Amino acid sequence: MSTGTSGSYWAAQALPSVFKHNLLGRYIPQFGGMTGSRDKRVVYLDGYAGEGRYENGDPGSAEIAMRVASKHRSQHRLHWTCFFTEADAKSVARLETVAGIYRGQGVDARVHHGEVDGVLDQVVCAATGQPLFLFLDPCGLGLPYGRLVGTMAARRRTGTWPPTEFLMNFSMDAVRRLGGNARSAKGVERSSQRFDEVMGGPWWRKYFPAGREPDPGADEAVAAEYARRLAAATGMLVRSVPVARAPHHKPVYHLVFGTRRQHGLWVFGDTVARARDTWWEKLEVADETKDPDSLFTVASLIRPDPKKVTEAAVPEIAKNLERLLAEQRRPFRLVDHTLEVFGDYYGQVTEPAVRAAVKQLHADGKTPSTGVSRNKEKIRDLVVAPAQ
């Protein structure tokens, strides 16, 4: 069971939520576009939906999804069945008000008062034969590991169709707090056992040995191992993105993404890079608000220059492509080798950097592929061929 949120939480978005919601708002329209064209239907679950909208008018995760659903319905005749669960009664009442607006626009928005576990089977049933996206953003501990894996690895959802993807908040604050609980002589064993359920066993405890300080980076090691285990248990491609309140701070949580499609992996990485740029922009605005008389904001001084990052990435991506061409010895689609193509710059740069890398290889005579799209071909679907 997740913990609740105070009223102040819904006053305005904190910086971690800016990144998370920007990422969500950029990715799910593409999920719908990529997967919903077959039957014109998509099923969506926001498992910890909250109030749906902040007091300052900014959309929360639920309204972001409903906006996408409304737009897809009117512009593409794509029907979203949206499930929203929330345990807090006051938040449910406010969420119902927001949902009512979008129901008036034809959106199938279903609000449930209670825990996500109570509606999960209903959601999966509604998604029989249909694409399913789950957004799980608890303010605390989330679903038990067995329940999450059981849903993702259900017999009818393990193939390429119907597509199943998730984006989940994995709390690093909880890892650090419960790690301290596990190694303390005064720790509450039931709290550790509850975390065992979320993590899929007590394996995480070895990173927080009793009676001594854990190794530096123990929390990140736990997050990495959790993502690895989740990938192995579900057969999905899983990526984990740290999200912090400010630069050089420890992550508040990781956003853990799972998909079975290389296209999903490609679009997610591109979306992370774009959401990261928005996070920096919001950070600069926040600094300016705190100190309007300052000539330079702290964020503007330490923010990596996106142009310079891309300039550094292009030759490295070109090397990755050249290595792939040598290994494959035949033409290949960029999207079929997403992580190998982007390498260390996955989630750091947007997809135009890959097009620039292909053009660089072409200029160097290492591929006849020009990097120019034909018939509105997307960058990810470009085919790169070895030199003749």
mmCIF file of C-alpha atoms in Angstrom:
data_model
loop_
_atom_site.group_PDB
_atom_site.id
_atom_site.type_symbol
_atom_site.label_atom_id
_atom_site.label_comp_id
_atom_site.label_asym_id
_atom_site.label_seq_id
_atom_site.Cartn_x
_atom_site.Cartn_y
_atom_site.Cartn_z
ATOM 1 C CA MET A 1 0.000 0.000 0.000
ATOM 2 C CA SER A 2 1.352 3.404 -0.905
ATOM 3 C CA THR A 3 1.334 6.340 1.444
ATOM 4 C CA GLY A 4 -0.841 9.347 0.773
ATOM 5 C CA THR A 5 0.100 12.827 -0.370
ATOM 6 C CA SER A 6 -0.455 16.001 1.553
ATOM 7 C CA GLY A 7 -2.482 18.910 0.272
ATOM 8 C CA SER A 8 0.682 20.883 -0.406
ATOM 9 C CA TYR A 9 1.806 18.203 -2.876
ATOM 10 C CA TRP A 10 -1.023 19.200 -5.187
ATOM 11 C CA ALA A 11 -0.352 22.940 -4.955
ATOM 12 C CA ALA A 12 2.161 22.825 -7.826
ATOM 13 C CA GLN A 13 4.578 20.434 -9.512
ATOM 14 C CA ALA A 14 7.932 19.782 -7.867
ATOM 15 C CA LEU A 15 10.907 19.456 -10.202
ATOM 16 C CA PRO A 16 10.993 15.620 -10.176
ATOM 17 C CA SER A 17 7.329 15.633 -11.241
ATOM 18 C CA VAL A 18 8.148 18.084 -14.043
ATOM 19 C CA PHE A 19 10.508 15.518 -15.564
ATOM 20 C CA LYS A 20 8.196 12.562 -14.908
ATOM 21 C CA HIS A 21 5.063 14.170 -16.335
ATOM 22 C CA ASN A 22 6.861 15.672 -19.316
ATOM 23 C CA LEU A 23 8.236 12.233 -20.108
ATOM 24 C CA LEU A 24 4.809 10.645 -19.726
ATOM 25 C CA GLY A 25 3.131 13.312 -21.851
ATOM 26 C CA ARG A 26 5.656 12.853 -24.631
ATOM 27 C CA TYR A 27 5.759 9.059 -24.616
ATOM 28 C CA ILE A 28 2.184 7.805 -24.302
ATOM 29 C CA PRO A 29 0.895 9.604 -27.430
ATOM 30 C CA GLN A 30 3.578 7.757 -29.367
ATOM 31 C CA PHE A 31 2.700 4.482 -27.651
ATOM 32 C CA GLY A 32 -0.884 4.967 -28.811
ATOM 33 C CA GLY A 33 0.220 5.908 -32.312
ATOM 34 C CA MET A 34 2.603 2.959 -32.637
ATOM 35 C CA THR A 35 0.328 0.289 -31.186
ATOM 36 C CA GLY A 36 -3.254 1.503 -31.631
ATOM 37 C CA SER A 37 -3.387 1.709 -35.409
ATOM 38 C CA ARG A 38 -4.292 -1.980 -35.763
ATOM 39 C CA ASP A 39 -7.645 -2.071 -33.922
ATOM 40 C CA LYS A 40 -7.953 1.611 -32.967
ATOM 41 C CA ARG A 41 -8.011 0.726 -29.269
ATOM 42 C CA VAL A 42 -5.615 1.196 -26.338
ATOM 43 C CA VAL A 43 -6.035 0.371 -22.635
ATOM 44 C CA TYR A 44 -4.304 2.560 -20.061
ATOM 45 C CA LEU A 45 -3.923 2.340 -16.285
ATOM 46 C CA ASP A 46 -2.747 5.062 -13.913
ATOM 47 C CA GLY A 47 -2.443 3.091 -10.709
ATOM 48 C CA TYR A 48 -1.925 5.989 -8.286
ATOM 49 C CA ALA A 49 -3.717 8.822 -10.032
ATOM 50 C CA GLY A 50 -4.099 11.390 -7.249
ATOM 51 C CA GLU A 51 -6.279 14.431 -7.933
ATOM 52 C CA GLY A 52 -5.626 14.558 -11.656
ATOM 53 C CA ARG A 53 -4.809 18.268 -11.688
ATOM 54 C CA TYR A 54 -2.685 20.588 -9.553
ATOM 55 C CA GLU A 55 -4.238 23.557 -7.786
ATOM 56 C CA ASN A 56 -2.341 25.943 -10.073
ATOM 57 C CA GLY A 57 -4.031 24.355 -13.091
ATOM 58 C CA ASP A 58 -1.148 22.196 -14.300
ATOM 59 C CA PRO A 59 -2.226 18.696 -15.360
ATOM 60 C CA GLY A 60 -1.277 15.742 -13.222
ATOM 61 C CA SER A 61 -0.605 12.317 -14.694
ATOM 62 C CA ALA A 62 -4.310 11.451 -15.012
ATOM 63 C CA GLU A 63 -5.222 14.598 -16.913
ATOM 64 C CA ILE A 64 -2.174 14.220 -19.148
ATOM 65 C CA ALA A 65 -3.478 10.798 -20.200
ATOM 66 C CA MET A 66 -7.028 12.076 -20.677
ATOM 67 C CA ARG A 67 -5.792 14.923 -22.872
ATOM 68 C CA VAL A 68 -3.963 12.406 -25.050
ATOM 69 C CA ALA A 69 -7.047 10.181 -25.169
ATOM 70 C CA SER A 70 -9.277 13.099 -26.177
ATOM 71 C CA LYS A 71 -6.889 14.209 -28.906
ATOM 72 C CA HIS A 72 -6.446 10.708 -30.306
ATOM 73 C CA ARG A 73 -10.203 10.168 -30.331
ATOM 74 C CA SER A 74 -10.943 13.373 -32.237
ATOM 75 C CA GLN A 75 -7.979 13.333 -34.622
ATOM 76 C CA HIS A 76 -7.285 9.647 -35.205
ATOM 77 C CA ARG A 77 -10.469 7.849 -34.100
ATOM 78 C CA LEU A 78 -8.315 5.959 -31.630
ATOM 79 C CA HIS A 79 -10.252 4.870 -28.540
ATOM 80 C CA TRP A 80 -8.511 4.848 -25.143
ATOM 81 C CA THR A 81 -10.045 2.999 -22.200
ATOM 82 C CA CYS A 82 -8.488 4.764 -19.207
ATOM 83 C CA PHE A 83 -8.512 3.337 -15.686
ATOM 84 C CA PHE A 84 -7.529 5.567 -12.773
ATOM 85 C CA THR A 85 -7.194 4.281 -9.212
ATOM 86 C CA GLU A 86 -6.733 6.375 -6.087
ATOM 87 C CA ALA A 87 -6.966 5.365 -2.424
ATOM 88 C CA ASP A 88 -7.623 8.793 -0.883
ATOM 89 C CA ALA A 89 -11.322 9.747 -0.861
ATOM 90 C CA LYS A 90 -10.765 13.519 -1.209
ATOM 91 C CA SER A 91 -8.398 12.998 -4.123
ATOM 92 C CA VAL A 92 -10.927 10.671 -5.778
ATOM 93 C CA ALA A 93 -13.621 13.344 -5.589
ATOM 94 C CA ARG A 94 -11.373 15.886 -7.301
ATOM 95 C CA LEU A 95 -10.230 13.318 -9.833
ATOM 96 C CA GLU A 96 -13.867 12.561 -10.676
ATOM 97 C CA THR A 97 -14.429 16.239 -11.424
ATOM 98 C CA VAL A 98 -11.527 16.277 -13.899
ATOM 99 C CA ALA A 99 -12.587 12.967 -15.430
ATOM 100 C CA GLY A 100 -16.108 14.309 -15.927
ATOM 101 C CA ILE A 101 -14.753 17.048 -18.173
ATOM 102 C CA TYR A 102 -13.120 14.513 -20.464
ATOM 103 C CA ARG A 103 -16.051 12.122 -20.412
ATOM 104 C CA GLY A 104 -17.953 15.026 -21.923
ATOM 105 C CA GLN A 105 -15.434 14.877 -24.777
ATOM 106 C CA GLY A 106 -16.076 11.169 -25.292
ATOM 107 C CA VAL A 107 -13.145 9.800 -23.286
ATOM 108 C CA ASP A 108 -13.773 6.480 -21.521
ATOM 109 C CA ALA A 109 -12.361 7.527 -18.128
ATOM 110 C CA ARG A 110 -13.033 5.086 -15.272
ATOM 111 C CA VAL A 111 -12.168 6.227 -11.744
ATOM 112 C CA HIS A 112 -11.862 3.631 -8.972
ATOM 113 C CA HIS A 113 -11.593 4.401 -5.251
ATOM 114 C CA GLY A 114 -9.118 1.917 -3.821
ATOM 115 C CA GLU A 115 -5.734 0.303 -4.316
ATOM 116 C CA VAL A 116 -4.448 -0.572 -7.778
ATOM 117 C CA ASP A 117 -4.206 -4.254 -6.900
ATOM 118 C CA GLY A 118 -7.979 -4.368 -6.609
ATOM 119 C CA VAL A 119 -8.560 -3.314 -10.207
ATOM 120 C CA LEU A 120 -5.513 -4.791 -11.952
ATOM 121 C CA ASP A 121 -7.238 -7.989 -13.070
ATOM 122 C CA GLN A 122 -10.121 -5.978 -14.500
ATOM 123 C CA VAL A 123 -7.692 -3.822 -16.465
ATOM 124 C CA VAL A 124 -5.866 -6.826 -17.901
ATOM 125 C CA CYS A 125 -9.194 -8.393 -18.859
ATOM 126 C CA ALA A 126 -10.275 -5.177 -20.617
ATOM 127 C CA ALA A 127 -6.972 -5.238 -22.504
ATOM 128 C CA THR A 128 -7.473 -8.734 -23.930
ATOM 129 C CA GLY A 129 -6.109 -8.554 -27.453
ATOM 130 C CA GLN A 130 -5.429 -4.807 -27.034
ATOM 131 C CA PRO A 131 -2.300 -2.719 -26.316
ATOM 132 C CA LEU A 132 -1.837 -2.010 -22.606
ATOM 133 C CA PHE A 133 0.212 0.690 -20.888
ATOM 134 C CA LEU A 134 0.571 0.839 -17.113
ATOM 135 C CA PHE A 135 1.766 3.929 -15.252
ATOM 136 C CA LEU A 136 2.556 3.096 -11.634
ATOM 137 C CA ASP A 137 3.555 6.095 -9.548
ATOM 138 C CA PRO A 138 3.064 5.383 -5.837
ATOM 139 C CA CYS A 139 4.060 7.826 -3.110
ATOM 140 C CA GLY A 140 5.823 5.039 -1.236
ATOM 141 C CA LEU A 141 6.034 1.320 -1.892
ATOM 142 C CA GLY A 142 4.373 -0.056 -4.995
ATOM 143 C CA LEU A 143 2.958 -3.381 -6.096
ATOM 144 C CA PRO A 144 4.430 -6.614 -4.753
ATOM 145 C CA TYR A 145 7.038 -7.978 -7.147
ATOM 146 C CA GLY A 146 5.124 -11.196 -7.787
ATOM 147 C CA ARG A 147 1.982 -9.287 -8.689
ATOM 148 C CA LEU A 148 3.836 -6.983 -11.079
ATOM 149 C CA VAL A 149 5.748 -9.796 -12.772
ATOM 150 C CA GLY A 150 2.630 -11.947 -12.944
ATOM 151 C CA THR A 151 0.828 -9.197 -14.829
ATOM 152 C CA MET A 152 3.683 -8.466 -17.221
ATOM 153 C CA ALA A 153 4.447 -12.134 -17.845
ATOM 154 C CA ALA A 154 0.847 -13.331 -18.160
ATOM 155 C CA ARG A 155 0.568 -15.963 -20.880
ATOM 156 C CA ARG A 156 -1.515 -13.795 -23.189
ATOM 157 C CA ARG A 157 0.839 -10.804 -22.873
ATOM 158 C CA THR A 158 4.284 -12.285 -23.403
ATOM 159 C CA GLY A 159 4.429 -12.025 -27.193
ATOM 160 C CA THR A 160 4.900 -9.049 -29.454
ATOM 161 C CA TRP A 161 1.126 -8.733 -29.699
ATOM 162 C CA PRO A 162 -0.711 -7.360 -27.887
ATOM 163 C CA PRO A 163 1.952 -4.860 -26.795
ATOM 164 C CA THR A 164 2.403 -4.372 -23.052
ATOM 165 C CA GLU A 165 4.518 -1.588 -21.560
ATOM 166 C CA PHE A 166 4.945 0.039 -18.169
ATOM 167 C CA LEU A 167 6.503 3.103 -16.575
ATOM 168 C CA MET A 168 7.022 2.797 -12.843
ATOM 169 C CA ASN A 169 8.289 4.960 -9.998
ATOM 170 C CA PHE A 170 10.919 3.014 -8.036
ATOM 171 C CA SER A 171 11.506 4.975 -4.820
ATOM 172 C CA MET A 172 15.165 5.515 -3.969
ATOM 173 C CA ASP A 173 14.113 7.271 -0.757
ATOM 174 C CA ALA A 174 12.409 4.008 0.236
ATOM 175 C CA VAL A 175 15.533 1.989 -0.606
ATOM 176 C CA ARG A 176 17.689 4.207 1.582
ATOM 177 C CA ARG A 177 15.145 4.355 4.421
ATOM 178 C CA LEU A 178 14.476 0.616 4.505
ATOM 179 C CA GLY A 179 18.142 -0.152 4.004
ATOM 180 C CA GLY A 180 18.787 1.768 7.205
ATOM 181 C CA ASN A 181 15.972 -0.111 8.882
ATOM 182 C CA ALA A 182 17.416 -3.486 7.846
ATOM 183 C CA ARG A 183 20.898 -2.838 9.205
ATOM 184 C CA SER A 184 19.753 -1.250 12.469
ATOM 185 C CA ALA A 185 19.447 -3.296 15.658
ATOM 186 C CA LYS A 186 16.284 -1.297 16.343
ATOM 187 C CA GLY A 187 14.849 -1.883 12.877
ATOM 188 C CA VAL A 188 11.275 -3.058 12.421
ATOM 189 C CA GLU A 189 11.377 -6.491 10.801
ATOM 190 C CA ARG A 190 7.856 -6.206 9.410
ATOM 191 C CA SER A 191 8.939 -3.143 7.393
ATOM 192 C CA SER A 192 11.805 -5.123 5.900
ATOM 193 C CA GLN A 193 9.467 -8.019 5.137
ATOM 194 C CA ARG A 194 7.080 -5.670 3.341
ATOM 195 C CA PHE A 195 10.007 -4.484 1.230
ATOM 196 C CA ASP A 196 10.926 -8.114 0.558
ATOM 197 C CA GLU A 197 7.503 -8.461 -1.089
ATOM 198 C CA VAL A 198 8.065 -5.401 -3.281
ATOM 199 C CA MET A 199 11.587 -6.465 -4.255
ATOM 200 C CA GLY A 200 10.840 -10.133 -4.899
ATOM 201 C CA GLY A 201 12.761 -11.502 -1.928
ATOM 202 C CA PRO A 202 15.303 -10.488 0.743
ATOM 203 C CA TRP A 203 18.207 -10.253 -1.739
ATOM 204 C CA TRP A 204 18.423 -6.462 -1.293
ATOM 205 C CA ARG A 205 19.365 -6.804 2.390
ATOM 206 C CA LYS A 206 22.910 -7.922 1.595
ATOM 207 C CA TYR A 207 23.611 -4.416 0.333
ATOM 208 C CA PHE A 208 22.834 -3.069 3.823
ATOM 209 C CA PRO A 209 24.696 -5.396 6.223
ATOM 210 C CA ALA A 210 23.748 -5.188 9.872
ATOM 211 C CA GLY A 211 25.987 -3.214 12.190
ATOM 212 C CA ARG A 212 28.048 -1.286 9.643
ATOM 213 C CA GLU A 213 27.801 1.404 7.031
ATOM 214 C CA PRO A 214 26.730 0.206 3.556
ATOM 215 C CA ASP A 215 29.057 0.620 0.611
ATOM 216 C CA PRO A 216 28.782 3.932 -1.243
ATOM 217 C CA GLY A 217 26.297 3.510 -4.034
ATOM 218 C CA ALA A 218 24.482 0.622 -2.351
ATOM 219 C CA ASP A 219 21.148 2.248 -3.163
ATOM 220 C CA GLU A 220 22.011 2.515 -6.869
ATOM 221 C CA ALA A 221 23.262 -1.066 -6.890
ATOM 222 C CA VAL A 222 19.886 -2.184 -5.510
ATOM 223 C CA ALA A 223 18.046 -0.198 -8.187
ATOM 224 C CA ALA A 224 20.192 -1.700 -10.949
ATOM 225 C CA GLU A 225 19.698 -5.239 -9.657
ATOM 226 C CA TYR A 226 15.940 -4.719 -9.335
ATOM 227 C CA ALA A 227 15.738 -3.625 -12.982
ATOM 228 C CA ARG A 228 17.886 -6.599 -14.043
ATOM 229 C CA ARG A 229 15.684 -9.058 -12.176
ATOM 230 C CA LEU A 230 12.540 -7.477 -13.562
ATOM 231 C CA ALA A 231 13.867 -7.827 -17.110
ATOM 232 C CA ALA A 232 14.825 -11.464 -16.560
ATOM 233 C CA ALA A 233 11.489 -12.375 -14.958
ATOM 234 C CA THR A 234 9.284 -10.675 -17.558
ATOM 235 C CA GLY A 235 11.366 -11.148 -20.699
ATOM 236 C CA MET A 236 11.076 -7.413 -21.323
ATOM 237 C CA LEU A 237 13.573 -4.735 -22.289
ATOM 238 C CA VAL A 238 13.909 -2.690 -19.102
ATOM 239 C CA ARG A 239 15.612 0.673 -18.635
ATOM 240 C CA SER A 240 15.926 2.710 -15.449
ATOM 241 C CA VAL A 241 16.283 6.518 -15.358
ATOM 242 C CA PRO A 242 17.315 8.348 -12.139
ATOM 243 C CA VAL A 243 15.298 11.467 -11.244
ATOM 244 C CA ALA A 244 16.591 14.046 -8.736
ATOM 245 C CA ARG A 245 15.335 17.298 -7.235
ATOM 246 C CA ALA A 246 18.408 19.198 -8.384
ATOM 247 C CA PRO A 247 21.770 18.577 -10.086
ATOM 248 C CA HIS A 248 24.271 16.557 -8.020
ATOM 249 C CA HIS A 249 21.526 15.446 -5.613
ATOM 250 C CA LYS A 250 20.812 11.804 -4.948
ATOM 251 C CA PRO A 251 17.879 10.541 -7.047
ATOM 252 C CA VAL A 252 14.489 10.703 -5.368
ATOM 253 C CA TYR A 253 13.399 7.770 -7.517
ATOM 254 C CA HIS A 254 14.127 5.901 -10.710
ATOM 255 C CA LEU A 255 11.624 5.744 -13.539
ATOM 256 C CA VAL A 256 11.684 2.118 -14.639
ATOM 257 C CA PHE A 257 10.418 1.485 -18.157
ATOM 258 C CA GLY A 258 9.589 -1.879 -19.687
ATOM 259 C CA THR A 259 8.757 -2.853 -23.258
ATOM 260 C CA ARG A 260 9.095 -5.829 -25.580
ATOM 261 C CA ARG A 261 9.642 -3.760 -28.693
ATOM 262 C CA GLN A 262 12.789 -2.106 -29.968
ATOM 263 C CA HIS A 263 10.579 0.715 -31.249
ATOM 264 C CA GLY A 264 9.440 1.351 -27.676
ATOM 265 C CA LEU A 265 13.036 1.350 -26.468
ATOM 266 C CA TRP A 266 14.073 3.824 -29.191
ATOM 267 C CA VAL A 267 11.200 6.253 -28.575
ATOM 268 C CA PHE A 268 11.641 6.089 -24.804
ATOM 269 C CA GLY A 269 15.327 7.051 -25.052
ATOM 270 C CA ASP A 270 14.521 9.967 -27.351
ATOM 271 C CA THR A 271 11.728 11.053 -25.010
ATOM 272 C CA VAL A 272 13.989 10.911 -21.941
ATOM 273 C CA ALA A 273 16.457 13.246 -23.651
ATOM 274 C CA ARG A 274 13.702 15.734 -24.514
ATOM 275 C CA ALA A 275 12.177 15.578 -21.015
ATOM 276 C CA ARG A 276 15.635 16.146 -19.531
ATOM 277 C CA ASP A 277 15.968 19.392 -21.496
ATOM 278 C CA THR A 278 12.575 20.536 -20.162
ATOM 279 C CA TRP A 279 13.694 19.705 -16.597
ATOM 280 C CA TRP A 280 16.738 21.947 -16.990
ATOM 281 C CA GLU A 281 14.598 24.757 -18.376
ATOM 282 C CA LYS A 282 12.203 24.543 -15.429
ATOM 283 C CA LEU A 283 15.169 24.495 -13.044
ATOM 284 C CA GLU A 284 16.473 27.731 -14.564
ATOM 285 C CA VAL A 285 13.039 29.328 -14.155
ATOM 286 C CA ALA A 286 12.923 28.211 -10.515
ATOM 287 C CA ASP A 287 16.374 29.739 -9.901
ATOM 288 C CA GLU A 288 15.324 33.002 -11.515
ATOM 289 C CA THR A 289 12.229 33.122 -9.306
ATOM 290 C CA LYS A 290 14.324 32.632 -6.166
ATOM 291 C CA ASP A 291 16.887 35.265 -7.157
ATOM 292 C CA PRO A 292 15.461 37.599 -9.841
ATOM 293 C CA ASP A 293 18.372 40.076 -9.523
ATOM 294 C CA SER A 294 21.077 37.507 -10.274
ATOM 295 C CA LEU A 295 22.921 37.950 -13.569
ATOM 296 C CA PHE A 296 23.264 34.181 -14.014
ATOM 297 C CA THR A 297 21.275 31.324 -12.505
ATOM 298 C CA VAL A 298 23.062 28.385 -10.939
ATOM 299 C CA ALA A 299 21.284 26.074 -13.386
ATOM 300 C CA SER A 300 22.463 28.055 -16.404
ATOM 301 C CA LEU A 301 26.075 27.773 -15.214
ATOM 302 C CA ILE A 302 26.102 24.012 -14.653
ATOM 303 C CA ARG A 303 23.623 22.847 -17.318
ATOM 304 C CA PRO A 304 25.304 20.800 -20.051
ATOM 305 C CA ASP A 305 24.994 22.627 -23.356
ATOM 306 C CA PRO A 306 22.633 20.423 -25.442
ATOM 307 C CA LYS A 307 24.413 21.468 -28.635
ATOM 308 C CA LYS A 308 27.822 20.479 -27.270
ATOM 309 C CA VAL A 309 26.477 17.188 -25.946
ATOM 310 C CA THR A 310 25.109 16.378 -29.402
ATOM 311 C CA GLU A 311 28.368 17.417 -31.059
ATOM 312 C CA ALA A 312 30.228 15.003 -28.797
ATOM 313 C CA ALA A 313 27.653 12.249 -29.342
ATOM 314 C CA VAL A 314 27.599 12.222 -33.157
ATOM 315 C CA PRO A 315 31.140 10.854 -33.730
ATOM 316 C CA GLU A 316 30.647 8.270 -30.974
ATOM 317 C CA ILE A 317 27.366 7.099 -32.503
ATOM 318 C CA ALA A 318 29.094 6.987 -35.900
ATOM 319 C CA LYS A 319 31.700 4.645 -34.371
ATOM 320 C CA ASN A 320 28.919 2.479 -32.958
ATOM 321 C CA LEU A 321 27.311 2.272 -36.397
ATOM 322 C CA GLU A 322 30.613 1.441 -38.057
ATOM 323 C CA ARG A 323 31.180 -1.361 -35.544
ATOM 324 C CA LEU A 324 27.676 -2.717 -36.130
ATOM 325 C CA LEU A 325 28.195 -2.677 -39.890
ATOM 326 C CA ALA A 326 31.399 -4.676 -39.472
ATOM 327 C CA GLU A 327 29.610 -7.201 -37.255
ATOM 328 C CA GLN A 328 26.409 -7.513 -39.292
ATOM 329 C CA ARG A 329 28.011 -7.408 -42.764
ATOM 330 C CA ARG A 330 24.606 -6.574 -44.190
ATOM 331 C CA PRO A 331 22.096 -3.711 -44.113
ATOM 332 C CA PHE A 332 20.161 -3.203 -40.875
ATOM 333 C CA ARG A 333 17.450 -0.918 -39.526
ATOM 334 C CA LEU A 334 18.635 1.507 -36.892
ATOM 335 C CA VAL A 335 15.779 0.661 -34.534
ATOM 336 C CA ASP A 336 16.706 -3.012 -34.472
ATOM 337 C CA HIS A 337 19.883 -2.137 -32.542
ATOM 338 C CA THR A 338 18.748 0.761 -30.366
ATOM 339 C CA LEU A 339 21.114 0.444 -27.413
ATOM 340 C CA GLU A 340 24.098 -0.458 -29.597
ATOM 341 C CA VAL A 341 23.455 2.579 -31.805
ATOM 342 C CA PHE A 342 23.156 5.158 -29.019
ATOM 343 C CA GLY A 343 25.668 3.532 -26.676
ATOM 344 C CA ASP A 344 26.486 5.758 -23.683
ATOM 345 C CA TYR A 345 24.349 8.532 -25.158
ATOM 346 C CA TYR A 346 21.076 6.620 -24.840
ATOM 347 C CA GLY A 347 18.652 8.970 -23.100
ATOM 348 C CA GLN A 348 21.148 11.815 -23.425
ATOM 349 C CA VAL A 349 20.583 12.928 -27.020
ATOM 350 C CA THR A 350 17.581 12.920 -29.330
ATOM 351 C CA GLU A 351 17.272 10.828 -32.487
ATOM 352 C CA PRO A 352 18.460 13.538 -34.958
ATOM 353 C CA ALA A 353 21.952 12.865 -33.578
ATOM 354 C CA VAL A 354 21.739 9.403 -35.164
ATOM 355 C CA ARG A 355 20.794 10.859 -38.534
ATOM 356 C CA ALA A 356 23.802 13.180 -38.274
ATOM 357 C CA ALA A 357 26.017 10.181 -37.492
ATOM 358 C CA VAL A 358 24.771 8.299 -40.587
ATOM 359 C CA LYS A 359 25.465 11.382 -42.721
ATOM 360 C CA GLN A 360 28.971 11.560 -41.258
ATOM 361 C CA LEU A 361 29.620 7.917 -42.149
ATOM 362 C CA HIS A 362 28.304 8.576 -45.660
ATOM 363 C CA ALA A 363 30.578 11.592 -46.066
ATOM 364 C CA ASP A 364 33.524 9.426 -44.964
ATOM 365 C CA GLY A 365 32.657 6.815 -47.603
ATOM 366 C CA LYS A 366 31.818 4.151 -45.019
ATOM 367 C CA THR A 367 28.185 3.624 -46.056
ATOM 368 C CA PRO A 368 26.150 4.316 -49.183
ATOM 369 C CA SER A 369 23.235 5.243 -46.878
ATOM 370 C CA THR A 370 22.739 8.996 -46.893
ATOM 371 C CA GLY A 371 20.659 9.423 -43.741
ATOM 372 C CA VAL A 372 17.947 11.102 -45.814
ATOM 373 C CA SER A 373 14.416 9.800 -45.247
ATOM 374 C CA ARG A 374 12.254 8.748 -48.159
ATOM 375 C CA ASN A 375 8.466 8.602 -48.170
ATOM 376 C CA LYS A 376 8.300 10.228 -44.708
ATOM 377 C CA GLU A 377 10.406 7.436 -43.240
ATOM 378 C CA LYS A 378 11.191 7.970 -39.564
ATOM 379 C CA ILE A 379 14.797 8.200 -38.475
ATOM 380 C CA ARG A 380 14.537 4.990 -36.464
ATOM 381 C CA ASP A 381 13.414 3.060 -39.540
ATOM 382 C CA LEU A 382 16.331 4.156 -41.730
ATOM 383 C CA VAL A 383 18.363 1.273 -43.155
ATOM 384 C CA VAL A 384 22.156 1.547 -43.009
ATOM 385 C CA ALA A 385 24.213 -0.584 -45.388
ATOM 386 C CA PRO A 386 27.926 -1.471 -45.380
ATOM 387 C CA ALA A 387 30.221 0.119 -47.940
ATOM 388 C CA GLN A 388 30.398 -1.665 -51.297
#
